[in-house]
mmCIF file with all atom_site columns, C-alpha atoms in Angstrom:
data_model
loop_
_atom_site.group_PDB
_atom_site.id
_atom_site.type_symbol
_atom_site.label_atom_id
_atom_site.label_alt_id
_atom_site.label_comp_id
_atom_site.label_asym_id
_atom_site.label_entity_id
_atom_site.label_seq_id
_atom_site.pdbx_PDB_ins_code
_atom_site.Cartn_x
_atom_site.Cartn_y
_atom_site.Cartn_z
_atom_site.occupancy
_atom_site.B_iso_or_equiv
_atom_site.pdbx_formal_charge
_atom_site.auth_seq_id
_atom_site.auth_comp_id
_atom_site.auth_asym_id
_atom_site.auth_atom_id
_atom_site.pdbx_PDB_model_num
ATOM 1   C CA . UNK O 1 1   ? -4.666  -33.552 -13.224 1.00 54.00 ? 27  UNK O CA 1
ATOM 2   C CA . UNK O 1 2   ? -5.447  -36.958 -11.787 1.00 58.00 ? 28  UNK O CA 1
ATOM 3   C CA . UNK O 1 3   ? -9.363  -37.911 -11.933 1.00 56.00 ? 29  UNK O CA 1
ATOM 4   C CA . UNK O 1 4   ? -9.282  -41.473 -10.186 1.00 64.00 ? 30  UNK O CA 1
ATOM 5   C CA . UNK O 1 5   ? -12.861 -41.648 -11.682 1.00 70.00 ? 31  UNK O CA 1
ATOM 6   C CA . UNK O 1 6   ? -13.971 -39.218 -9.695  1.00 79.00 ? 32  UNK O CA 1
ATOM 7   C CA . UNK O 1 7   ? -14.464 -36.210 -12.274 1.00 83.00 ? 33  UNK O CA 1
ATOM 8   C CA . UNK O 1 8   ? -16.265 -33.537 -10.116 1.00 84.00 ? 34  UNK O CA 1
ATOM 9   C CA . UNK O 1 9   ? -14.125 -34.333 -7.285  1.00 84.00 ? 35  UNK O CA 1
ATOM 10  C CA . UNK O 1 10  ? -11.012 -33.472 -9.324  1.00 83.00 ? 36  UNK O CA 1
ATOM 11  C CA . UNK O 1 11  ? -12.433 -30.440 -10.710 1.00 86.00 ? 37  UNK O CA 1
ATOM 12  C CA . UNK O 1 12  ? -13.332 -29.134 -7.518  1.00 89.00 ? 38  UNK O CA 1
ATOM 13  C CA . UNK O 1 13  ? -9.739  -29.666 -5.942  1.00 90.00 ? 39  UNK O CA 1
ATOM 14  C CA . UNK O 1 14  ? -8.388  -28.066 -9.389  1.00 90.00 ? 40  UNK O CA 1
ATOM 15  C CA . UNK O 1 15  ? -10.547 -24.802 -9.119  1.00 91.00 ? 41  UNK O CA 1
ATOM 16  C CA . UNK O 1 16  ? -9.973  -24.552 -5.406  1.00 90.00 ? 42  UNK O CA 1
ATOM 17  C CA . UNK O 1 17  ? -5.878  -25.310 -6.199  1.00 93.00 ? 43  UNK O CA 1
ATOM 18  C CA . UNK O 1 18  ? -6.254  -22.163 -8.330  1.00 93.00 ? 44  UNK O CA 1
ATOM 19  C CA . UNK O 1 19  ? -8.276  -19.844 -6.548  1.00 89.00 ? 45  UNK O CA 1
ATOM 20  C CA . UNK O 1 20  ? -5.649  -20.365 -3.669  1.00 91.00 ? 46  UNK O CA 1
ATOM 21  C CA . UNK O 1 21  ? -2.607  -19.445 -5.984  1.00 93.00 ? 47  UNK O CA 1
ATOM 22  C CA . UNK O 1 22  ? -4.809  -16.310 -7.392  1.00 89.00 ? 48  UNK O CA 1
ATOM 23  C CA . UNK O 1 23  ? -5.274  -15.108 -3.833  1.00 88.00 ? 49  UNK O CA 1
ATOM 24  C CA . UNK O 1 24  ? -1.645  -16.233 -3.035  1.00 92.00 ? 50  UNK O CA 1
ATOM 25  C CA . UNK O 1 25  ? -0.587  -13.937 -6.203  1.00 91.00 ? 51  UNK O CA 1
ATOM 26  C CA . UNK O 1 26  ? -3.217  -10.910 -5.447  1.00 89.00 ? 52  UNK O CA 1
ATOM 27  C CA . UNK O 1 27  ? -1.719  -10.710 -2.122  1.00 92.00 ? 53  UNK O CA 1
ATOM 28  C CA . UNK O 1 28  ? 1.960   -10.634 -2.916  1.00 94.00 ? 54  UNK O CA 1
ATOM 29  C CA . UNK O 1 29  ? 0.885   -7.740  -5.487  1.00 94.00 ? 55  UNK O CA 1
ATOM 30  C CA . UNK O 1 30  ? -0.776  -5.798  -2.822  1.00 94.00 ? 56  UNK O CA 1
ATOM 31  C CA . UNK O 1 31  ? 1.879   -6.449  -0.596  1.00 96.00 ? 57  UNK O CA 1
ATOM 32  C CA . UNK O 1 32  ? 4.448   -4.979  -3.005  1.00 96.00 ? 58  UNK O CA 1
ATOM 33  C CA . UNK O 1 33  ? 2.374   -1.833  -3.765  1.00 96.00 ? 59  UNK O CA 1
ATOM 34  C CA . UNK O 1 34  ? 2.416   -0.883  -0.609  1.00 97.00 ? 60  UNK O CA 1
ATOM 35  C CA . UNK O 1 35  ? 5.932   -1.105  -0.191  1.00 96.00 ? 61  UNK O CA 1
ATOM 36  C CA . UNK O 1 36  ? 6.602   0.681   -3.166  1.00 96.00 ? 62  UNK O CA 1
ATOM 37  C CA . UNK O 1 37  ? 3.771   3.383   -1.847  1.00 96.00 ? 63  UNK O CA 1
ATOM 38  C CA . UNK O 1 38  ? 5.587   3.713   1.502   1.00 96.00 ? 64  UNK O CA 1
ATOM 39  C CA . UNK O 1 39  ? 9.105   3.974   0.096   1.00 95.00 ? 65  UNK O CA 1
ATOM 40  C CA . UNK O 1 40  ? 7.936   6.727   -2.284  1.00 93.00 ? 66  UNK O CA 1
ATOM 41  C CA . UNK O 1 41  ? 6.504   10.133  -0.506  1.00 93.00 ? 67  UNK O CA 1
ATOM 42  C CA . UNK O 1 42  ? 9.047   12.177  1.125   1.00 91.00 ? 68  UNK O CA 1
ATOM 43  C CA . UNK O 1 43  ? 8.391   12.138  5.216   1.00 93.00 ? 69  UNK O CA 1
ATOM 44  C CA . UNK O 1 44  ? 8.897   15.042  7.300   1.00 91.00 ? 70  UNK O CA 1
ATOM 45  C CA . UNK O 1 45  ? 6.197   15.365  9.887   1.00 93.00 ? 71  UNK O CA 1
ATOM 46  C CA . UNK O 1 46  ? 4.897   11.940  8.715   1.00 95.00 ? 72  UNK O CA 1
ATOM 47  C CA . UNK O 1 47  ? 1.158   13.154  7.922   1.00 96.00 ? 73  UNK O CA 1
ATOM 48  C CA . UNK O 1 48  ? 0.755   11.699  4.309   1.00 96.00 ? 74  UNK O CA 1
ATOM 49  C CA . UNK O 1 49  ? 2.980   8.580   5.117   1.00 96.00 ? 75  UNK O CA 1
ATOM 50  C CA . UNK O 1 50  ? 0.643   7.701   8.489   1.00 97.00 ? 76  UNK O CA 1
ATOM 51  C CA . UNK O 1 51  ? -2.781  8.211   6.441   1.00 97.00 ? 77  UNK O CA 1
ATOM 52  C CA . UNK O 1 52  ? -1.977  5.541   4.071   1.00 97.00 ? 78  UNK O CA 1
ATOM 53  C CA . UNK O 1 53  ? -4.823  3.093   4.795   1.00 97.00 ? 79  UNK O CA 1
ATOM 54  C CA . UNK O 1 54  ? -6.490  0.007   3.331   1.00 97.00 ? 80  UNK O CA 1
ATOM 55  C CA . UNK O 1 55  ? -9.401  -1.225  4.028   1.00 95.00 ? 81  UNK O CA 1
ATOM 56  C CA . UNK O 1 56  ? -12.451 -3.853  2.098   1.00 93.00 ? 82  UNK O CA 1
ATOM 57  C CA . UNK O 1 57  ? -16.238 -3.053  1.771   1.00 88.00 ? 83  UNK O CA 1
ATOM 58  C CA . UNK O 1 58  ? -15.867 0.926   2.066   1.00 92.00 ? 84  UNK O CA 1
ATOM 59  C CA . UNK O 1 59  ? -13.083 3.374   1.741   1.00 94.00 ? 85  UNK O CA 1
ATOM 60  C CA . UNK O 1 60  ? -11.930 4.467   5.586   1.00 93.00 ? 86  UNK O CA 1
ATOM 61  C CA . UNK O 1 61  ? -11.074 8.373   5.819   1.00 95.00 ? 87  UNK O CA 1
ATOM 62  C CA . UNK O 1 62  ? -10.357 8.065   9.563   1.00 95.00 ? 88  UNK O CA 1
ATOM 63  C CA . UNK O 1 63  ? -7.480  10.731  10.328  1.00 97.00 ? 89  UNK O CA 1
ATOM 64  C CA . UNK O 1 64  ? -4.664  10.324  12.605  1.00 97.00 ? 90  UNK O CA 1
ATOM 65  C CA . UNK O 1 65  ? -1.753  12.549  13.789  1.00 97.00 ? 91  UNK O CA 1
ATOM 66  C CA . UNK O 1 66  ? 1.632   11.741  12.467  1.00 96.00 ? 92  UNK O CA 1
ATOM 67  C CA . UNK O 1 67  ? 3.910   9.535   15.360  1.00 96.00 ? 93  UNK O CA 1
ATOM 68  C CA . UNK O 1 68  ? 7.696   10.722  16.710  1.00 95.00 ? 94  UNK O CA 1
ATOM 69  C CA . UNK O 1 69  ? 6.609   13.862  16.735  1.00 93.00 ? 95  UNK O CA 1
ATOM 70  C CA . UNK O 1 70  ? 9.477   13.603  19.272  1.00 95.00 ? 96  UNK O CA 1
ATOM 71  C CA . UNK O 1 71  ? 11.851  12.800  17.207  1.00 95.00 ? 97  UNK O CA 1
ATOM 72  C CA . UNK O 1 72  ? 14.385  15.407  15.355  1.00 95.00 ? 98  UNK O CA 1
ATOM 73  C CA . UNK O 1 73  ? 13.020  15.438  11.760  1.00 93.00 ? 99  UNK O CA 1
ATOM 74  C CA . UNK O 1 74  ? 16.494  17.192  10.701  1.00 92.00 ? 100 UNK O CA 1
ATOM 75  C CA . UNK O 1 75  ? 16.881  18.760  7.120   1.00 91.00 ? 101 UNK O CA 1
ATOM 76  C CA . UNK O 1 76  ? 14.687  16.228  5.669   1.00 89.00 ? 102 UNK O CA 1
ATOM 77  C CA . UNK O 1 77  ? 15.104  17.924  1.670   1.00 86.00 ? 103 UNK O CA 1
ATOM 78  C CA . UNK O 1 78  ? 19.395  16.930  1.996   1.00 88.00 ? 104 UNK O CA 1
ATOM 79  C CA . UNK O 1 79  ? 18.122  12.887  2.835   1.00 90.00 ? 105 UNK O CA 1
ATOM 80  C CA . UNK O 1 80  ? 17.904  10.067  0.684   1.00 91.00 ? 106 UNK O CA 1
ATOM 81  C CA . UNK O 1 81  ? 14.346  9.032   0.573   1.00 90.00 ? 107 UNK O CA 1
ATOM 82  C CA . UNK O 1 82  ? 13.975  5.979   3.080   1.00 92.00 ? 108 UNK O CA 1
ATOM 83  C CA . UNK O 1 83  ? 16.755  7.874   5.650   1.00 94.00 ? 109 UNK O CA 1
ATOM 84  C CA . UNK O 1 84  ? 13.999  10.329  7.020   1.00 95.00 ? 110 UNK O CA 1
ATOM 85  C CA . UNK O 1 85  ? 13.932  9.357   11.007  1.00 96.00 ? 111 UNK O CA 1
ATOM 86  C CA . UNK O 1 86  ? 10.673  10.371  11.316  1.00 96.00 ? 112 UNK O CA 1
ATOM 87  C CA . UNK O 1 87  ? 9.608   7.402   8.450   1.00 95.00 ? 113 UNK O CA 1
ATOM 88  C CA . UNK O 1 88  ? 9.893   4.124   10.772  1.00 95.00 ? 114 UNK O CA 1
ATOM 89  C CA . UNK O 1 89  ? 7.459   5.497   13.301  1.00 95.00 ? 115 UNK O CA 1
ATOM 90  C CA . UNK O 1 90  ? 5.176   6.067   10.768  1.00 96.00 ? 116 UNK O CA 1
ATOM 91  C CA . UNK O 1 91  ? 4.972   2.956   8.346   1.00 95.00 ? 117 UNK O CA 1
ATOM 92  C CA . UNK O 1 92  ? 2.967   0.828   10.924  1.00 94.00 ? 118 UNK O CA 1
ATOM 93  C CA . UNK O 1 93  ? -0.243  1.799   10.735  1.00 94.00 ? 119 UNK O CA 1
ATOM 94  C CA . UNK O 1 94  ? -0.415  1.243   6.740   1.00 96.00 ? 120 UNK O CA 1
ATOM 95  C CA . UNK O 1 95  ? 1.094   -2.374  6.820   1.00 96.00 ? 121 UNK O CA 1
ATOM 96  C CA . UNK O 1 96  ? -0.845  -3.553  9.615   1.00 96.00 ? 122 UNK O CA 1
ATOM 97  C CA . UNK O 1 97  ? -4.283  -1.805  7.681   1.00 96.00 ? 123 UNK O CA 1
ATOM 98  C CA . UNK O 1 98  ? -2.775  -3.767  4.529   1.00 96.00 ? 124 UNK O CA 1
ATOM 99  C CA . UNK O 1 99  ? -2.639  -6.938  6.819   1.00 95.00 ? 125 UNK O CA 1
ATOM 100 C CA . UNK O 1 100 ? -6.160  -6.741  8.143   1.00 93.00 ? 126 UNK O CA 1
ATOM 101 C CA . UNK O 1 101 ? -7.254  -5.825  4.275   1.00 93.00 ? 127 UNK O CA 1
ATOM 102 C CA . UNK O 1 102 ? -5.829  -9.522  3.226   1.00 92.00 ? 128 UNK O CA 1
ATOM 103 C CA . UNK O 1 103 ? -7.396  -11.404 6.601   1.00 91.00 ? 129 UNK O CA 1
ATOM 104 C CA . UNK O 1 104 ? -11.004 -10.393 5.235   1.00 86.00 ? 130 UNK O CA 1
ATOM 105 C CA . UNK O 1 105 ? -13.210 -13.076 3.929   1.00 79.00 ? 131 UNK O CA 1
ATOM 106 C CA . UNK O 1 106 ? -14.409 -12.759 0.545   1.00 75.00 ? 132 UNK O CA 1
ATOM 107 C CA . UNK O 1 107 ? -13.606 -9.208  -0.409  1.00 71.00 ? 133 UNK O CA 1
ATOM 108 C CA . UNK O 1 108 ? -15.401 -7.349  -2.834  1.00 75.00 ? 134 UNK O CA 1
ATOM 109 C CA . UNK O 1 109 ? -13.402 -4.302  -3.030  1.00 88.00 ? 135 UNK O CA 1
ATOM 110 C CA . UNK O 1 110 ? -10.340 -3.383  -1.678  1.00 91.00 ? 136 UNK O CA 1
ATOM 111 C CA . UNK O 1 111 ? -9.671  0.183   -0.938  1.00 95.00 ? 137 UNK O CA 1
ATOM 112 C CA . UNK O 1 112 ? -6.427  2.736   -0.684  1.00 96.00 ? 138 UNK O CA 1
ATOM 113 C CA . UNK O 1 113 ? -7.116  6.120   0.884   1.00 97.00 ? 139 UNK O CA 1
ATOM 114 C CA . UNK O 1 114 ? -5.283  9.106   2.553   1.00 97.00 ? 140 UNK O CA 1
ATOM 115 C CA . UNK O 1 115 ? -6.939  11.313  4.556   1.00 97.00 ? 141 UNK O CA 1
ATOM 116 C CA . UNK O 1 116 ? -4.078  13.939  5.148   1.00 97.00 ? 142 UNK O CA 1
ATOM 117 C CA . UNK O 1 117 ? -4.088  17.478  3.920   1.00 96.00 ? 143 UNK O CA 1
ATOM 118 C CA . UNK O 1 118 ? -1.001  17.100  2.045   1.00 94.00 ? 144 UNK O CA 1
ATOM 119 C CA . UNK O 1 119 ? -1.393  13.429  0.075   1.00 96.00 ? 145 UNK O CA 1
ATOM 120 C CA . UNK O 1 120 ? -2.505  15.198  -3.235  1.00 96.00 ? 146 UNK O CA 1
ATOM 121 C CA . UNK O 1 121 ? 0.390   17.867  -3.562  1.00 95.00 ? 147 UNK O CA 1
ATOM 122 C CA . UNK O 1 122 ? 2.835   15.465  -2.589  1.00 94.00 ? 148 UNK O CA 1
ATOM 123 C CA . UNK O 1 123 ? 1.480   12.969  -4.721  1.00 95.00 ? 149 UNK O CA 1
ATOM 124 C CA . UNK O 1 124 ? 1.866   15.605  -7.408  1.00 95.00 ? 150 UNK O CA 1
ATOM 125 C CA . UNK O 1 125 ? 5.524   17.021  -6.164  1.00 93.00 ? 151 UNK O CA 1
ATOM 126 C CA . UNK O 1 126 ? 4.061   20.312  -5.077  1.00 93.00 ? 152 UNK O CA 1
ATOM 127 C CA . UNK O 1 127 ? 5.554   19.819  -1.612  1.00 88.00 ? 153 UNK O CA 1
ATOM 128 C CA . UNK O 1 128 ? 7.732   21.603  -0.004  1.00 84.00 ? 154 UNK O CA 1
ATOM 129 C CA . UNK O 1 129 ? 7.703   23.427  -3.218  1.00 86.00 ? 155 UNK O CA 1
ATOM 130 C CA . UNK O 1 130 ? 7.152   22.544  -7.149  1.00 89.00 ? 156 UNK O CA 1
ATOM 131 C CA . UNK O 1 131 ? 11.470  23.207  -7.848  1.00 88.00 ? 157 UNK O CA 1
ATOM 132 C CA . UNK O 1 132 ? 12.096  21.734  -4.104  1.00 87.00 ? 158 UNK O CA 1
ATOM 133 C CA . UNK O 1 133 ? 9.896   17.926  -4.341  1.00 88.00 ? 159 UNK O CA 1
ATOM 134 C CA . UNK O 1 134 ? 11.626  14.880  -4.265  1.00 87.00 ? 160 UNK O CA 1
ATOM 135 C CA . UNK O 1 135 ? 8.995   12.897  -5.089  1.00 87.00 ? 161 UNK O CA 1
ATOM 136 C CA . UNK O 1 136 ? 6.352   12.709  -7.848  1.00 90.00 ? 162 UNK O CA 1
ATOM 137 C CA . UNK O 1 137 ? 3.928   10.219  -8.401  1.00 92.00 ? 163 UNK O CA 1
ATOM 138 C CA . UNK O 1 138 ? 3.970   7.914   -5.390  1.00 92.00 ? 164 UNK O CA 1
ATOM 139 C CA . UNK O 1 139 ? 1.085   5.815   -6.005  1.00 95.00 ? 165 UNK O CA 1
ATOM 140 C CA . UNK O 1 140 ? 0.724   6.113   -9.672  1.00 95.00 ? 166 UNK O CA 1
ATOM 141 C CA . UNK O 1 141 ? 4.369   5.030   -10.272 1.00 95.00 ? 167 UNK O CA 1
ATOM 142 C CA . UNK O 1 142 ? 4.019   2.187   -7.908  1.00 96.00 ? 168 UNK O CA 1
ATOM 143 C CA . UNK O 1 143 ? 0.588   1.017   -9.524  1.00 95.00 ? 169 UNK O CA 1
ATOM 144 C CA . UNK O 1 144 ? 1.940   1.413   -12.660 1.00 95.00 ? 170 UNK O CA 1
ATOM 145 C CA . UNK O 1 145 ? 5.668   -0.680  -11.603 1.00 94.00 ? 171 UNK O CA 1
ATOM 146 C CA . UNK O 1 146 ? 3.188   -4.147  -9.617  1.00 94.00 ? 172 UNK O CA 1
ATOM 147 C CA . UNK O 1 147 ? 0.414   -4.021  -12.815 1.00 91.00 ? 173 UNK O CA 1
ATOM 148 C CA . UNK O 1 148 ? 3.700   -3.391  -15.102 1.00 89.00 ? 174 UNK O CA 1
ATOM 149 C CA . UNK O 1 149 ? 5.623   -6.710  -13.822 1.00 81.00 ? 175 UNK O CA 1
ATOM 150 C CA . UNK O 1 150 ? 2.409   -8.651  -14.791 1.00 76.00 ? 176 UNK O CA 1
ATOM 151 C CA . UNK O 1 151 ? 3.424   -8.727  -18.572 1.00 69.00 ? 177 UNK O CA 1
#
């Protein structure tokens, strides 16, 4: 750090230079857990996958209908996770609610809900059936993976 005899001057630029690469870090982090969240649950109708949403100040537990409900879901349970066809049409919504999370000024809080019926069993790999899931654990692996790399 350069002071050019101006302490408080370079002290403010040096705070300021970190808070920016904090922020610059927090976001990447929230930007990989949501990947990671998305990539997890299996879709089929797209319910838990669409109801993914972040938000700042207060938790949002606004509900909307899966999209492509036009589209063939096919034997969902025989496909890799990620190769569902119903998935694309669905991952949207939570990336752009991610986006608008980031674009707020001064957040205090930044919240992750899901307001589907299903989020908690398949979060637990109760759905389609306990001996049929193919995923467990969708947001706690992920959180655990992004707060994991920190070390």
């Amino acid at each position: 750090m350069y002071a050019d005899g101006n302490l408080q001057g370079a002290f403010a630029k040096f705070f300021a230079n970190a808070e920016k690469k904090f922020d610059e870090r927090a976001d990447a982090m929230l930007v990989r857990l949501n990947e990671l969240i998305m990539a997890r649950p299996p879709v089929w109708e797209g319910d838990t996958l669409v109801n993914f949403r972040w938000s700042t100040r207060a938790p949002i537990f606004e509900h909307v209908a899966p999209k492509g409900q036009n589209i063939d879901p096919g034997n969902t349970n025989s496909m890799p996770l990620g190769a569902e066809p119903r998935r694309k049409a669905n991952e949207t919504r939570v990336r752009q609610s991610l986006a608008s999370a980031l674009k707020a000024k001064d957040p205090v809080d930044i919240f992750l809900t899901n307001s589907s019926e299903s989020a908690t069993d398949v979060e637990y790999g109760l759905l389609p059936t306990p001996a049929s899931a193919r995923s467990r654990g969708a947001v706690r692996l992920s959180i655990k993976e992004v707060l994991g790399s920190l070390r």
